[in-house]
Coordinates of C-alpha atoms in Angstrom, one line a residue:
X88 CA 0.0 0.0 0.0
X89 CA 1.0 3.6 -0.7
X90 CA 1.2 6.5 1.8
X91 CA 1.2 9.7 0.5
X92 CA 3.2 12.2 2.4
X93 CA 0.6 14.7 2.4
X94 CA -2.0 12.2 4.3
X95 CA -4.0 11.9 1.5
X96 CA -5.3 8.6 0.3
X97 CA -4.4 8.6 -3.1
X98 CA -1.1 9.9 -4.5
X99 CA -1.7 13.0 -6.9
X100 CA 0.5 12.5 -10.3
X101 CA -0.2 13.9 -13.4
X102 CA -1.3 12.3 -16.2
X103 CA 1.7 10.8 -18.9
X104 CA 4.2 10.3 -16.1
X105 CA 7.5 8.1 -16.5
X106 CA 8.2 6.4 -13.5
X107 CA 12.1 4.8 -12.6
X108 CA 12.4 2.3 -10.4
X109 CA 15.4 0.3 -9.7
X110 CA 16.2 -3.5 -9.6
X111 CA 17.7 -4.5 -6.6
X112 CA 20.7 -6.4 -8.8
X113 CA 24.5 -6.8 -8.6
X114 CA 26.4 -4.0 -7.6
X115 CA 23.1 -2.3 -6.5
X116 CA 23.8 -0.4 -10.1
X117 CA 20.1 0.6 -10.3
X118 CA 19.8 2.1 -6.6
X119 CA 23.0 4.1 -6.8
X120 CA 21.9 6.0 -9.8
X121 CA 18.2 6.3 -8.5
X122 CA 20.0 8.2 -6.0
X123 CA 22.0 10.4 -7.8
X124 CA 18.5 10.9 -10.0
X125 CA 16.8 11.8 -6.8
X126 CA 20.1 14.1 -5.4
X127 CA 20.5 15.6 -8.6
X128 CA 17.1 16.7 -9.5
X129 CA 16.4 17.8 -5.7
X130 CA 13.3 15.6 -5.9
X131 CA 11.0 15.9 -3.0
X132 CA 9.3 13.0 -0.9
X133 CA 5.4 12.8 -2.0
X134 CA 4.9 8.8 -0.4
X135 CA 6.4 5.4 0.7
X136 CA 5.1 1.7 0.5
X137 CA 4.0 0.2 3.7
X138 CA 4.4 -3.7 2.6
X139 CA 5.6 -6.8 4.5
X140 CA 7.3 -7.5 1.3
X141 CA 10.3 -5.6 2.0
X142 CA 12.9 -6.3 4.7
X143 CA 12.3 -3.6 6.9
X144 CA 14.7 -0.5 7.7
X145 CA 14.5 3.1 8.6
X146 CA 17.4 5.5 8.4
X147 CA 18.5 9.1 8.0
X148 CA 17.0 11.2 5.2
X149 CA 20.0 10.1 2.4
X150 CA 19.9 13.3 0.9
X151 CA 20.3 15.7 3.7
X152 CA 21.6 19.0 2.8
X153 CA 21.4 20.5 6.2
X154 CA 20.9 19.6 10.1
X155 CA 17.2 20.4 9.7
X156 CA 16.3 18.0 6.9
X157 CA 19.2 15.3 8.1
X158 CA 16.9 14.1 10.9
X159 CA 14.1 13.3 8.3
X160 CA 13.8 9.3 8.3
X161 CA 13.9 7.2 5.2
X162 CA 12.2 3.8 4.5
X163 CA 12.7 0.7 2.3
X164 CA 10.7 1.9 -0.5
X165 CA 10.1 5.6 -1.3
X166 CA 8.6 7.6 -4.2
X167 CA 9.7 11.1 -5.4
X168 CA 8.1 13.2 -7.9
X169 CA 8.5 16.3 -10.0
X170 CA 4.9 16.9 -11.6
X171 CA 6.4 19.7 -13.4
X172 CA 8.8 17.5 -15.7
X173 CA 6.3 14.3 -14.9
X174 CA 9.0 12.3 -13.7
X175 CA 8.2 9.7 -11.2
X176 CA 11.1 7.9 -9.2
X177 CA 10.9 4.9 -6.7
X178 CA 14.1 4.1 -4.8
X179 CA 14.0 0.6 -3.1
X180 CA 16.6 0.2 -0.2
X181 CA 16.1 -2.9 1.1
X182 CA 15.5 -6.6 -0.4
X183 CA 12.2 -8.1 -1.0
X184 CA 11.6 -10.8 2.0
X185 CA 11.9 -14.4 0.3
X186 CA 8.7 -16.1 -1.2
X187 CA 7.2 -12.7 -1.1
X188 CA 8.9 -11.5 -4.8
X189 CA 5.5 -12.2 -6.7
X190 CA 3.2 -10.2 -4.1
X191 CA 5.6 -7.4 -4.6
X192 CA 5.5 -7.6 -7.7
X193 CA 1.5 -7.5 -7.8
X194 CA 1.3 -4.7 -5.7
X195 CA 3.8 -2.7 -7.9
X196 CA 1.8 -3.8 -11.1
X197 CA -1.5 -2.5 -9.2
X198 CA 0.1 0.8 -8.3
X199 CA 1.5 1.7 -12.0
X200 CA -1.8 1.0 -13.1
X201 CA -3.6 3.3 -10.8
X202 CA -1.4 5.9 -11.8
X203 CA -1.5 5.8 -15.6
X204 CA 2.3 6.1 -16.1
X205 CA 3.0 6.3 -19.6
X206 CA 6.4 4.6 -19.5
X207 CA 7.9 2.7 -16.6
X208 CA 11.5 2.5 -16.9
X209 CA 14.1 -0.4 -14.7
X210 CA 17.2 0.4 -14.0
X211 CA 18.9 -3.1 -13.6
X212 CA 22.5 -5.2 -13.8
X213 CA 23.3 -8.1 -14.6
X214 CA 26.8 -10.3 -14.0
X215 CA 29.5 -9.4 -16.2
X216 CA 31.2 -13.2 -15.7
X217 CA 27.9 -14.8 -17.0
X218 CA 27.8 -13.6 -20.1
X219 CA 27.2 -15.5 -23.6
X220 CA 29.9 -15.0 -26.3
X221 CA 27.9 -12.8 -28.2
X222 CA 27.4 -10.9 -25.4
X223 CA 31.4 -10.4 -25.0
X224 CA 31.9 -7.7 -27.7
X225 CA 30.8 -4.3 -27.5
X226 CA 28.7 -2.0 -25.3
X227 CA 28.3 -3.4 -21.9
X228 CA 24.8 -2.2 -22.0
X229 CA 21.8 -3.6 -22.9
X230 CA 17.9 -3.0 -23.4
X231 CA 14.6 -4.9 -23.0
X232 CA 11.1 -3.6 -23.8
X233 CA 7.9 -4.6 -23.4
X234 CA 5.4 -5.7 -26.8
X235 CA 3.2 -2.9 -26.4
X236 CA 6.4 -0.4 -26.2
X237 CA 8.2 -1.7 -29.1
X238 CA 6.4 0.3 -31.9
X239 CA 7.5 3.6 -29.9
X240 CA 11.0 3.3 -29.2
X241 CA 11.6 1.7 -32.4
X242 CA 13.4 5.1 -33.7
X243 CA 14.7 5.9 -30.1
X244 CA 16.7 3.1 -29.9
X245 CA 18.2 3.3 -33.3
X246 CA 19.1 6.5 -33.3
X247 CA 20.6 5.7 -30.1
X248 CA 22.4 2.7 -31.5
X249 CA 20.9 0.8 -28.4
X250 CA 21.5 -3.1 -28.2
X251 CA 18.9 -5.8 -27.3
X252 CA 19.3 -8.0 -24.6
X253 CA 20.3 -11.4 -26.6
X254 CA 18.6 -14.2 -26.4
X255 CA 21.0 -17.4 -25.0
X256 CA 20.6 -21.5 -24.9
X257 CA 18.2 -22.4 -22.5
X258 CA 20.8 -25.8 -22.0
X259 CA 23.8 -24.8 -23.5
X260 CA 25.3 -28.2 -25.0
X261 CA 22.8 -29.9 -24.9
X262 CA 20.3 -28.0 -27.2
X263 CA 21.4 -24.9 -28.5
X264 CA 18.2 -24.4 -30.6
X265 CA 15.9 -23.1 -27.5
X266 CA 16.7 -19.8 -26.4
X267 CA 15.4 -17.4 -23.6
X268 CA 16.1 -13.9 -22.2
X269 CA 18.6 -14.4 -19.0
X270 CA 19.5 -11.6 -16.4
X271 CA 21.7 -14.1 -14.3
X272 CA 22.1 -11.2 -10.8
X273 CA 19.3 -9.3 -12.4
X274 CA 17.4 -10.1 -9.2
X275 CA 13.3 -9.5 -9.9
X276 CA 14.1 -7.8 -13.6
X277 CA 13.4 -10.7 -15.8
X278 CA 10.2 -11.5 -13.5
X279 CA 8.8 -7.9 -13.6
X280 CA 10.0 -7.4 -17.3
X281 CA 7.2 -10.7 -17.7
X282 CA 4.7 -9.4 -15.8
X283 CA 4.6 -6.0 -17.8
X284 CA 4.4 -8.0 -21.0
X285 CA 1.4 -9.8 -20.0
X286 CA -0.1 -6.5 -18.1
X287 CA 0.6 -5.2 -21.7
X288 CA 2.3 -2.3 -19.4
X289 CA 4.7 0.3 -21.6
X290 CA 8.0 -0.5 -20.0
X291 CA 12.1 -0.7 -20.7
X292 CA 14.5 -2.4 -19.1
X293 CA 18.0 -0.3 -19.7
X294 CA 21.0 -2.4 -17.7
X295 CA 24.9 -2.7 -17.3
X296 CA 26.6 -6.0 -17.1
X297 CA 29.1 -5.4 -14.0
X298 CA 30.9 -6.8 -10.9
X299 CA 31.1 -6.3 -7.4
X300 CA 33.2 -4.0 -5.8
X301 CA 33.0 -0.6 -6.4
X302 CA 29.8 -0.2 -8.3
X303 CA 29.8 4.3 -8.5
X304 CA 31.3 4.3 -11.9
X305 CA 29.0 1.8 -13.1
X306 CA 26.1 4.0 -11.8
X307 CA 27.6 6.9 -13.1
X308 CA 27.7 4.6 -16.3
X309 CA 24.3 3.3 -16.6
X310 CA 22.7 7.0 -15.9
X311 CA 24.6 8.5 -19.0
X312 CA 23.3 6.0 -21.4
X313 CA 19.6 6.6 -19.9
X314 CA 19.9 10.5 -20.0
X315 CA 21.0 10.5 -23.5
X316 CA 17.2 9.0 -24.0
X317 CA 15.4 10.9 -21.2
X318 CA 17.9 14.5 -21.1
X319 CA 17.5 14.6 -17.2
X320 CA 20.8 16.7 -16.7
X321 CA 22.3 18.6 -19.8
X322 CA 25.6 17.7 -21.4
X323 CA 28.9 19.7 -20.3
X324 CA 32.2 19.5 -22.6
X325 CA 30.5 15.8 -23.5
X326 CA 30.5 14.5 -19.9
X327 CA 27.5 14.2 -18.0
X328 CA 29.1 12.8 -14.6
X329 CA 30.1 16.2 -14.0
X330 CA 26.4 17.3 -13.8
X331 CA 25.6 14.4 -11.4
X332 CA 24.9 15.8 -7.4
X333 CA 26.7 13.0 -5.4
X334 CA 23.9 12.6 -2.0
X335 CA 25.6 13.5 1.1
X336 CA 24.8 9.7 2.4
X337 CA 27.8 8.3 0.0
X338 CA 30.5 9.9 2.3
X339 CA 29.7 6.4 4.0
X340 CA 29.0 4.2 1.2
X341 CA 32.6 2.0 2.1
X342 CA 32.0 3.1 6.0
X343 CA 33.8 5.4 7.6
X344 CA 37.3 4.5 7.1
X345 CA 40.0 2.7 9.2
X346 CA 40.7 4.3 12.6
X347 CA 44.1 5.6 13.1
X348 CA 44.7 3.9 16.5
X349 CA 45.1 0.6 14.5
X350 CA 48.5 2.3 13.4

């Protein structure tokens, strides 16, 4: 269920929004660049999801920019909006409890519904050391999109020179012949990806294949190939990263250091 921060009972968006959400996926990819979205664009709080289908957590506000606003709380699953530019964004912090992906799922199906976006865009990754042969040469990004969307960003993605996620051997050596779409560390994408198609939902999957460590760059990565679609930020001396606000809660991304007495 949604909670509107304003105590209403029914978030107010207008009409032809695009909502981004991220996958909770290897190297958290998605989340650190819905956070630099949210930092960025200053995008205030308008609700949050109250659901068992979340591990539960609560935390400082992640994008403090003063002592006032640092002791706001955040939650596992928060939505920011700017009505102005009808941009919808829902940052997920936490994972989704096990055996409870498909009721998420439902629930996040229900809500896009209910508020008519016109596009819902996933911000997802997917490991770099599982990848086909085919998938070996080129850009290390790759896009999915839904039946209904396809006619749309036909141009869009040629004119982008976007690549498709490629379809690999369901048993490799064994039959070759029968092929599927695979986001091995993709966590729910593939699942949601299938539940827009059969929604008939307008959605695009747009991910990075990575690895763990440190993911920033790939974040940084993944959110210059989207804004080159969407034009969140504009371009200076052609790099965006410099554009990109940094939230104050990455100063403690890899902790807080080591503490001298050790030495």
């Amino acid at each position: 269920m949604l909670v509107p921060t304003d105590g209403g009972s029914e978030l107010a968006l207008p009409g032809g929004c695009i909502l981004l959400l991220p996958a909770i996926s290897v190297g958290n990819v998605g989340q650190l660049a819905i956070d630099l979205i949210i930092s960025t664009l200053n995008m205030p709080k308008v609700g949050y999801f109250y659901t068992d289908c979340l591990v539960p957590m609560v935390g400082n506000n992640p994008y403090a920019t003063n002592e006032e606003n640092a002791k706001d709380l955040c939650t596992s699953a928060e939505v920011y909006a700017l009505p102005s530019r009808k941009l919808a964004v829902l940052q997920l912090r936490s994972p989704i409890v096990k055996k409870k992906s498909k009721s998420f799922r439902q629930l996040l199906i229900s809500w896009i519904k209910r508020c008519a976006f016109a596009k819902v865009i996933l911000l997802s990754s997917s490991h770099a050391y599982q990848r086909d042969d085919q998938q070996l040469f080129g850009t290390p990004f790759r896009y999915l999109v839904t039946p209904v969307t396809q006619i749309s960003m036909e141009e869009v993605v040629k004119e982008l020179q976007w690549k498709a996620m490629e379809k690999v051997s369901s048993y490799p050596g064994v039959n070759d012949e029968e092929k599927m779409i695979s986001i091995p560390g993709g966590g729910f994408t593939k699942l949601l990806y299938d539940d827009c198609c059969s929604e008939e939902i307008q959605m695009a999957v747009v991910l990075k294949f990575c690895s763990e460590g440190d993911n920033i760059p790939d974040a940084f990565a993944l959110l210059n190939h989207i804004n080159e679609w969407l034009h969140l930020v504009g371009q200076s001396n052609g790099d965006f990263s410099t554009k990109w606000k940094i939230p104050s809660s990455w100063r403690l991304l890899f902790g807080s250091g080591l503490p001298p007495a050790l030495f």
